[in-house]
Amino acid sequence: MAESTQEFYGRWARLYDLIARETPGIARLRRRAAAACRLEPGDTVVEMGCGTGANLPYLREQVGPAGTVIGIDFTRPVLERARAATADDDNVHVLQGDATRPPVDASVSTATDGAIDAVLATFVVGMLADPAGAVDDWCDLVGPDGTVVLANAARSEAWYAPPVNAVFRAIVVLSTPPTAKLRYTDAPHVRLDEKIDAAHARLRERAVAVADETHVFGVVRLTGGRLE
């Protein structure tokens, strides 16, 4: 039986956590993504697909002790690491759920006035069946003047892209379950690019103010959009 995505990421939770926190330059990228959410003390932010919680401390820095941070992920072993990492922060809540159907209404209303000021999703949309539809839902979730921020890895378009993209393609294949598969009818790195392009394009369509950046040799794309 083919390994499910949840089983795959659950099995590799420890390694994923190490990569998410210790990769050179990743802390700076996560801090930049948190800053792009345009949060103020007391705000509420939801991270879709929070993984092991690597972004949550940076989001908490932005909202302060009076704010609320909610992390959502569907893989239990990954969430256990996120909960352990944020156990001392009473305004950080980690929930198991689907990023396309986030269980946030009750959690938000108990801690805030019900408004969500920002949604952050890093390295998530490439795993979704309908990335653009998910972005639409996240845009609808934030209140007026709210912000949605996406950060994702895709093939670089820089002049030095060929060797960078060769490495990127290998990483995508190895991190796409089932990893033992040798031939694909639809190359994972091409499919990933298409999903990320669709998600970021939809955010640009929905937002009234957009900021686009690239990081890590042009592989990571960061898009932040302020909604009406």
CSV table of C-alpha atoms in Angstrom, one decimal:
chain,number,residue,atom,x,y,z
A,1,MET,CA,0.0,0.0,0.0
A,2,ALA,CA,1.3,3.4,-0.9
A,3,GLU,CA,2.4,5.6,2.0
A,4,SER,CA,0.1,8.5,2.7
A,5,THR,CA,1.3,12.1,2.9
A,6,GLN,CA,0.5,12.2,6.6
A,7,GLU,CA,2.4,8.9,7.3
A,8,PHE,CA,5.3,10.2,5.3
A,9,TYR,CA,5.7,13.5,7.1
A,10,GLY,CA,4.9,11.9,10.4
A,11,ARG,CA,7.8,9.4,9.9
A,12,TRP,CA,10.2,12.1,9.1
A,13,ALA,CA,9.0,14.6,11.7
A,14,ARG,CA,12.3,14.8,13.6
A,15,LEU,CA,14.4,15.3,10.4
A,16,TYR,CA,11.9,17.8,9.1
A,17,ASP,CA,12.1,19.8,12.4
A,18,LEU,CA,15.9,19.9,12.1
A,19,ILE,CA,15.8,21.1,8.6
A,20,ALA,CA,13.0,23.7,9.3
A,21,ARG,CA,15.0,25.2,12.1
A,22,GLU,CA,18.7,24.8,11.3
A,23,THR,CA,19.0,25.2,7.5
A,24,PRO,CA,21.4,28.2,7.0
A,25,GLY,CA,19.4,31.3,6.3
A,26,ILE,CA,16.1,29.8,7.2
A,27,ALA,CA,15.7,31.8,10.5
A,28,ARG,CA,16.1,35.0,8.6
A,29,LEU,CA,13.5,33.9,6.0
A,30,ARG,CA,11.0,33.0,8.7
A,31,ARG,CA,11.5,36.3,10.5
A,32,ARG,CA,10.9,38.1,7.2
A,33,ALA,CA,7.7,36.1,6.5
A,34,ALA,CA,6.4,37.0,10.0
A,35,ALA,CA,7.2,40.7,9.4
A,36,ALA,CA,5.4,40.6,6.0
A,37,CYS,CA,2.2,39.7,7.9
A,38,ARG,CA,2.1,43.4,9.1
A,39,LEU,CA,1.1,42.4,12.6
A,40,GLU,CA,0.7,44.7,15.6
A,41,PRO,CA,0.7,43.9,19.3
A,42,GLY,CA,-2.6,42.3,20.2
A,43,ASP,CA,-3.4,41.0,16.7
A,44,THR,CA,-4.4,37.4,15.8
A,45,VAL,CA,-2.5,35.4,13.2
A,46,VAL,CA,-3.2,31.9,11.8
A,47,GLU,CA,-0.5,29.8,10.3
A,48,MET,CA,-1.8,27.2,7.8
A,49,GLY,CA,0.4,24.1,7.8
A,50,CYS,CA,2.6,25.1,10.8
A,51,GLY,CA,4.6,21.9,10.7
A,52,THR,CA,6.8,21.6,13.8
A,53,GLY,CA,6.2,25.2,14.7
A,54,ALA,CA,9.3,26.8,13.4
A,55,ASN,CA,7.5,30.0,12.5
A,56,LEU,CA,5.4,30.3,15.6
A,57,PRO,CA,8.0,32.1,17.8
A,58,TYR,CA,8.5,34.8,15.2
A,59,LEU,CA,4.8,35.3,14.9
A,60,ARG,CA,4.5,35.6,18.7
A,61,GLU,CA,7.2,38.2,18.6
A,62,GLN,CA,5.0,40.3,16.3
A,63,VAL,CA,1.8,40.0,18.2
A,64,GLY,CA,3.2,40.2,21.7
A,65,PRO,CA,1.8,38.6,24.8
A,66,ALA,CA,-1.6,40.2,24.2
A,67,GLY,CA,-2.0,38.7,20.7
A,68,THR,CA,-3.0,35.3,19.6
A,69,VAL,CA,-1.1,32.8,17.4
A,70,ILE,CA,-2.8,29.8,16.0
A,71,GLY,CA,-0.9,27.0,14.1
A,72,ILE,CA,-2.8,24.4,12.1
A,73,ASP,CA,-1.4,21.1,10.7
A,74,PHE,CA,-2.8,17.7,10.0
A,75,THR,CA,0.1,15.5,10.9
A,76,ARG,CA,0.1,14.4,14.6
A,77,PRO,CA,3.8,13.7,15.1
A,78,VAL,CA,4.7,17.0,13.6
A,79,LEU,CA,2.1,18.8,15.8
A,80,GLU,CA,3.5,17.2,18.9
A,81,ARG,CA,6.8,18.9,18.2
A,82,ALA,CA,5.1,22.2,17.6
A,83,ARG,CA,3.1,21.9,20.9
A,84,ALA,CA,6.3,21.0,22.8
A,85,ALA,CA,8.1,24.0,21.4
A,86,THR,CA,5.4,26.4,22.4
A,87,ALA,CA,4.3,24.8,25.7
A,88,ASP,CA,5.4,27.9,27.7
A,89,ASP,CA,3.4,30.4,25.5
A,90,ASP,CA,-0.2,30.5,26.6
A,91,ASN,CA,-1.2,32.7,23.6
A,92,VAL,CA,0.0,30.1,21.1
A,93,HIS,CA,-2.5,27.5,20.1
A,94,VAL,CA,-1.6,24.5,18.0
A,95,LEU,CA,-4.6,22.6,16.4
A,96,GLN,CA,-4.9,19.5,14.3
A,97,GLY,CA,-6.8,20.2,11.1
A,98,ASP,CA,-6.9,20.7,7.4
A,99,ALA,CA,-5.5,24.0,6.1
A,100,THR,CA,-8.2,24.0,3.5
A,101,ARG,CA,-10.9,23.7,6.2
A,102,PRO,CA,-9.2,25.4,9.2
A,103,PRO,CA,-10.8,24.8,12.6
A,104,VAL,CA,-10.3,28.3,13.7
A,105,ASP,CA,-13.7,29.8,14.5
A,106,ALA,CA,-14.1,28.5,18.0
A,107,SER,CA,-10.4,29.0,18.9
A,108,VAL,CA,-10.4,32.6,17.7
A,109,SER,CA,-13.7,33.6,19.3
A,110,THR,CA,-12.6,32.3,22.8
A,111,ALA,CA,-9.4,34.4,22.8
A,112,THR,CA,-10.2,37.4,20.6
A,113,ASP,CA,-13.0,39.5,19.2
A,114,GLY,CA,-13.2,36.9,16.4
A,115,ALA,CA,-11.1,38.8,13.8
A,116,ILE,CA,-8.2,37.3,12.1
A,117,ASP,CA,-5.6,39.9,11.1
A,118,ALA,CA,-3.3,37.7,9.0
A,119,VAL,CA,-2.8,34.3,7.5
A,120,LEU,CA,0.7,32.8,6.9
A,121,ALA,CA,1.4,29.7,4.8
A,122,THR,CA,5.0,28.7,4.2
A,123,PHE,CA,5.9,25.7,2.0
A,124,VAL,CA,2.2,24.5,2.1
A,125,VAL,CA,0.3,25.3,-1.1
A,126,GLY,CA,2.4,22.8,-3.2
A,127,MET,CA,0.8,20.0,-1.2
A,128,LEU,CA,-2.8,21.2,-1.8
A,129,ALA,CA,-5.1,19.9,-4.6
A,130,ASP,CA,-6.5,23.4,-5.3
A,131,PRO,CA,-3.9,26.0,-4.2
A,132,ALA,CA,-5.7,29.0,-5.7
A,133,GLY,CA,-9.0,27.9,-4.1
A,134,ALA,CA,-7.2,27.7,-0.7
A,135,VAL,CA,-5.8,31.2,-1.1
A,136,ASP,CA,-9.3,32.5,-1.9
A,137,ASP,CA,-10.5,30.9,1.4
A,138,TRP,CA,-7.7,32.4,3.4
A,139,CYS,CA,-8.3,35.8,1.9
A,140,ASP,CA,-12.0,35.5,2.9
A,141,LEU,CA,-10.9,34.5,6.4
A,142,VAL,CA,-8.9,37.6,7.2
A,143,GLY,CA,-10.8,40.8,8.1
A,144,PRO,CA,-10.7,44.1,6.3
A,145,ASP,CA,-7.1,45.4,5.9
A,146,GLY,CA,-5.9,41.9,6.8
A,147,THR,CA,-2.9,40.2,5.2
A,148,VAL,CA,-2.1,36.9,3.6
A,149,VAL,CA,1.5,35.9,3.2
A,150,LEU,CA,2.8,32.9,1.1
A,151,ALA,CA,6.3,31.6,1.1
A,152,ASN,CA,7.1,28.7,-1.2
A,153,ALA,CA,10.0,27.0,-3.0
A,154,ALA,CA,9.9,26.7,-6.8
A,155,ARG,CA,12.5,26.6,-9.5
A,156,SER,CA,14.7,29.6,-9.7
A,157,GLU,CA,14.5,32.1,-12.6
A,158,ALA,CA,17.9,33.7,-11.9
A,159,TRP,CA,20.7,33.6,-14.5
A,160,TYR,CA,22.5,31.0,-12.5
A,161,ALA,CA,19.4,28.8,-12.2
A,162,PRO,CA,20.4,25.5,-14.0
A,163,PRO,CA,22.6,24.1,-11.2
A,164,VAL,CA,20.3,25.4,-8.5
A,165,ASN,CA,17.3,23.9,-10.2
A,166,ALA,CA,19.0,20.6,-10.6
A,167,VAL,CA,19.5,20.4,-6.8
A,168,PHE,CA,16.0,21.7,-6.2
A,169,ARG,CA,14.5,19.0,-8.5
A,170,ALA,CA,16.3,16.2,-6.6
A,171,ILE,CA,15.1,17.6,-3.3
A,172,VAL,CA,11.5,17.7,-4.5
A,173,VAL,CA,11.6,14.2,-5.8
A,174,LEU,CA,13.1,12.8,-2.6
A,175,SER,CA,10.5,14.7,-0.5
A,176,THR,CA,7.5,13.7,-2.5
A,177,PRO,CA,5.9,10.4,-1.3
A,178,PRO,CA,6.4,7.7,-2.4
A,179,THR,CA,10.1,8.5,-2.6
A,180,ALA,CA,10.9,5.1,-4.1
A,181,LYS,CA,9.2,5.9,-7.3
A,182,LEU,CA,11.6,6.2,-10.2
A,183,ARG,CA,9.3,7.5,-13.0
A,184,TYR,CA,6.5,10.0,-12.9
A,185,THR,CA,4.0,10.7,-15.6
A,186,ASP,CA,3.8,14.3,-14.2
A,187,ALA,CA,7.2,15.4,-12.8
A,188,PRO,CA,6.9,16.5,-9.2
A,189,HIS,CA,9.0,19.7,-9.6
A,190,VAL,CA,6.9,20.8,-12.6
A,191,ARG,CA,3.6,20.1,-10.8
A,192,LEU,CA,4.9,22.0,-7.7
A,193,ASP,CA,5.8,25.0,-9.9
A,194,GLU,CA,2.3,25.1,-11.4
A,195,LYS,CA,0.7,25.0,-8.0
A,196,ILE,CA,2.8,27.7,-6.5
A,197,ASP,CA,2.4,29.9,-9.6
A,198,ALA,CA,-1.4,29.5,-9.3
A,199,ALA,CA,-1.5,30.3,-5.5
A,200,HIS,CA,0.8,33.4,-5.7
A,201,ALA,CA,-1.1,34.7,-8.8
A,202,ARG,CA,-4.4,34.4,-7.0
A,203,LEU,CA,-3.1,36.3,-4.0
A,204,ARG,CA,-1.9,39.1,-6.4
A,205,GLU,CA,-5.4,39.2,-7.9
A,206,ARG,CA,-7.2,39.4,-4.6
A,207,ALA,CA,-4.9,41.9,-2.8
A,208,VAL,CA,-4.8,45.7,-3.1
A,209,ALA,CA,-1.2,46.0,-2.1
A,210,VAL,CA,1.3,43.3,-2.9
A,211,ALA,CA,5.0,42.8,-2.1
A,212,ASP,CA,7.0,40.1,-3.9
A,213,GLU,CA,10.5,38.9,-2.9
A,214,THR,CA,12.8,36.0,-3.7
A,215,HIS,CA,15.3,34.4,-1.4
A,216,VAL,CA,17.8,31.5,-1.3
A,217,PHE,CA,19.2,31.8,-4.8
A,218,GLY,CA,15.8,32.7,-6.2
A,219,VAL,CA,14.3,29.4,-5.1
A,220,VAL,CA,12.0,30.7,-2.3
A,221,ARG,CA,9.2,33.1,-3.4
A,222,LEU,CA,7.6,35.3,-0.7
A,223,THR,CA,4.4,37.1,-1.6
A,224,GLY,CA,2.5,39.3,0.9
A,225,GLY,CA,-0.9,40.8,0.1
A,226,ARG,CA,-3.1,43.3,2.0
A,227,LEU,CA,-6.8,42.7,1.5
A,228,GLU,CA,-9.6,45.3,1.2
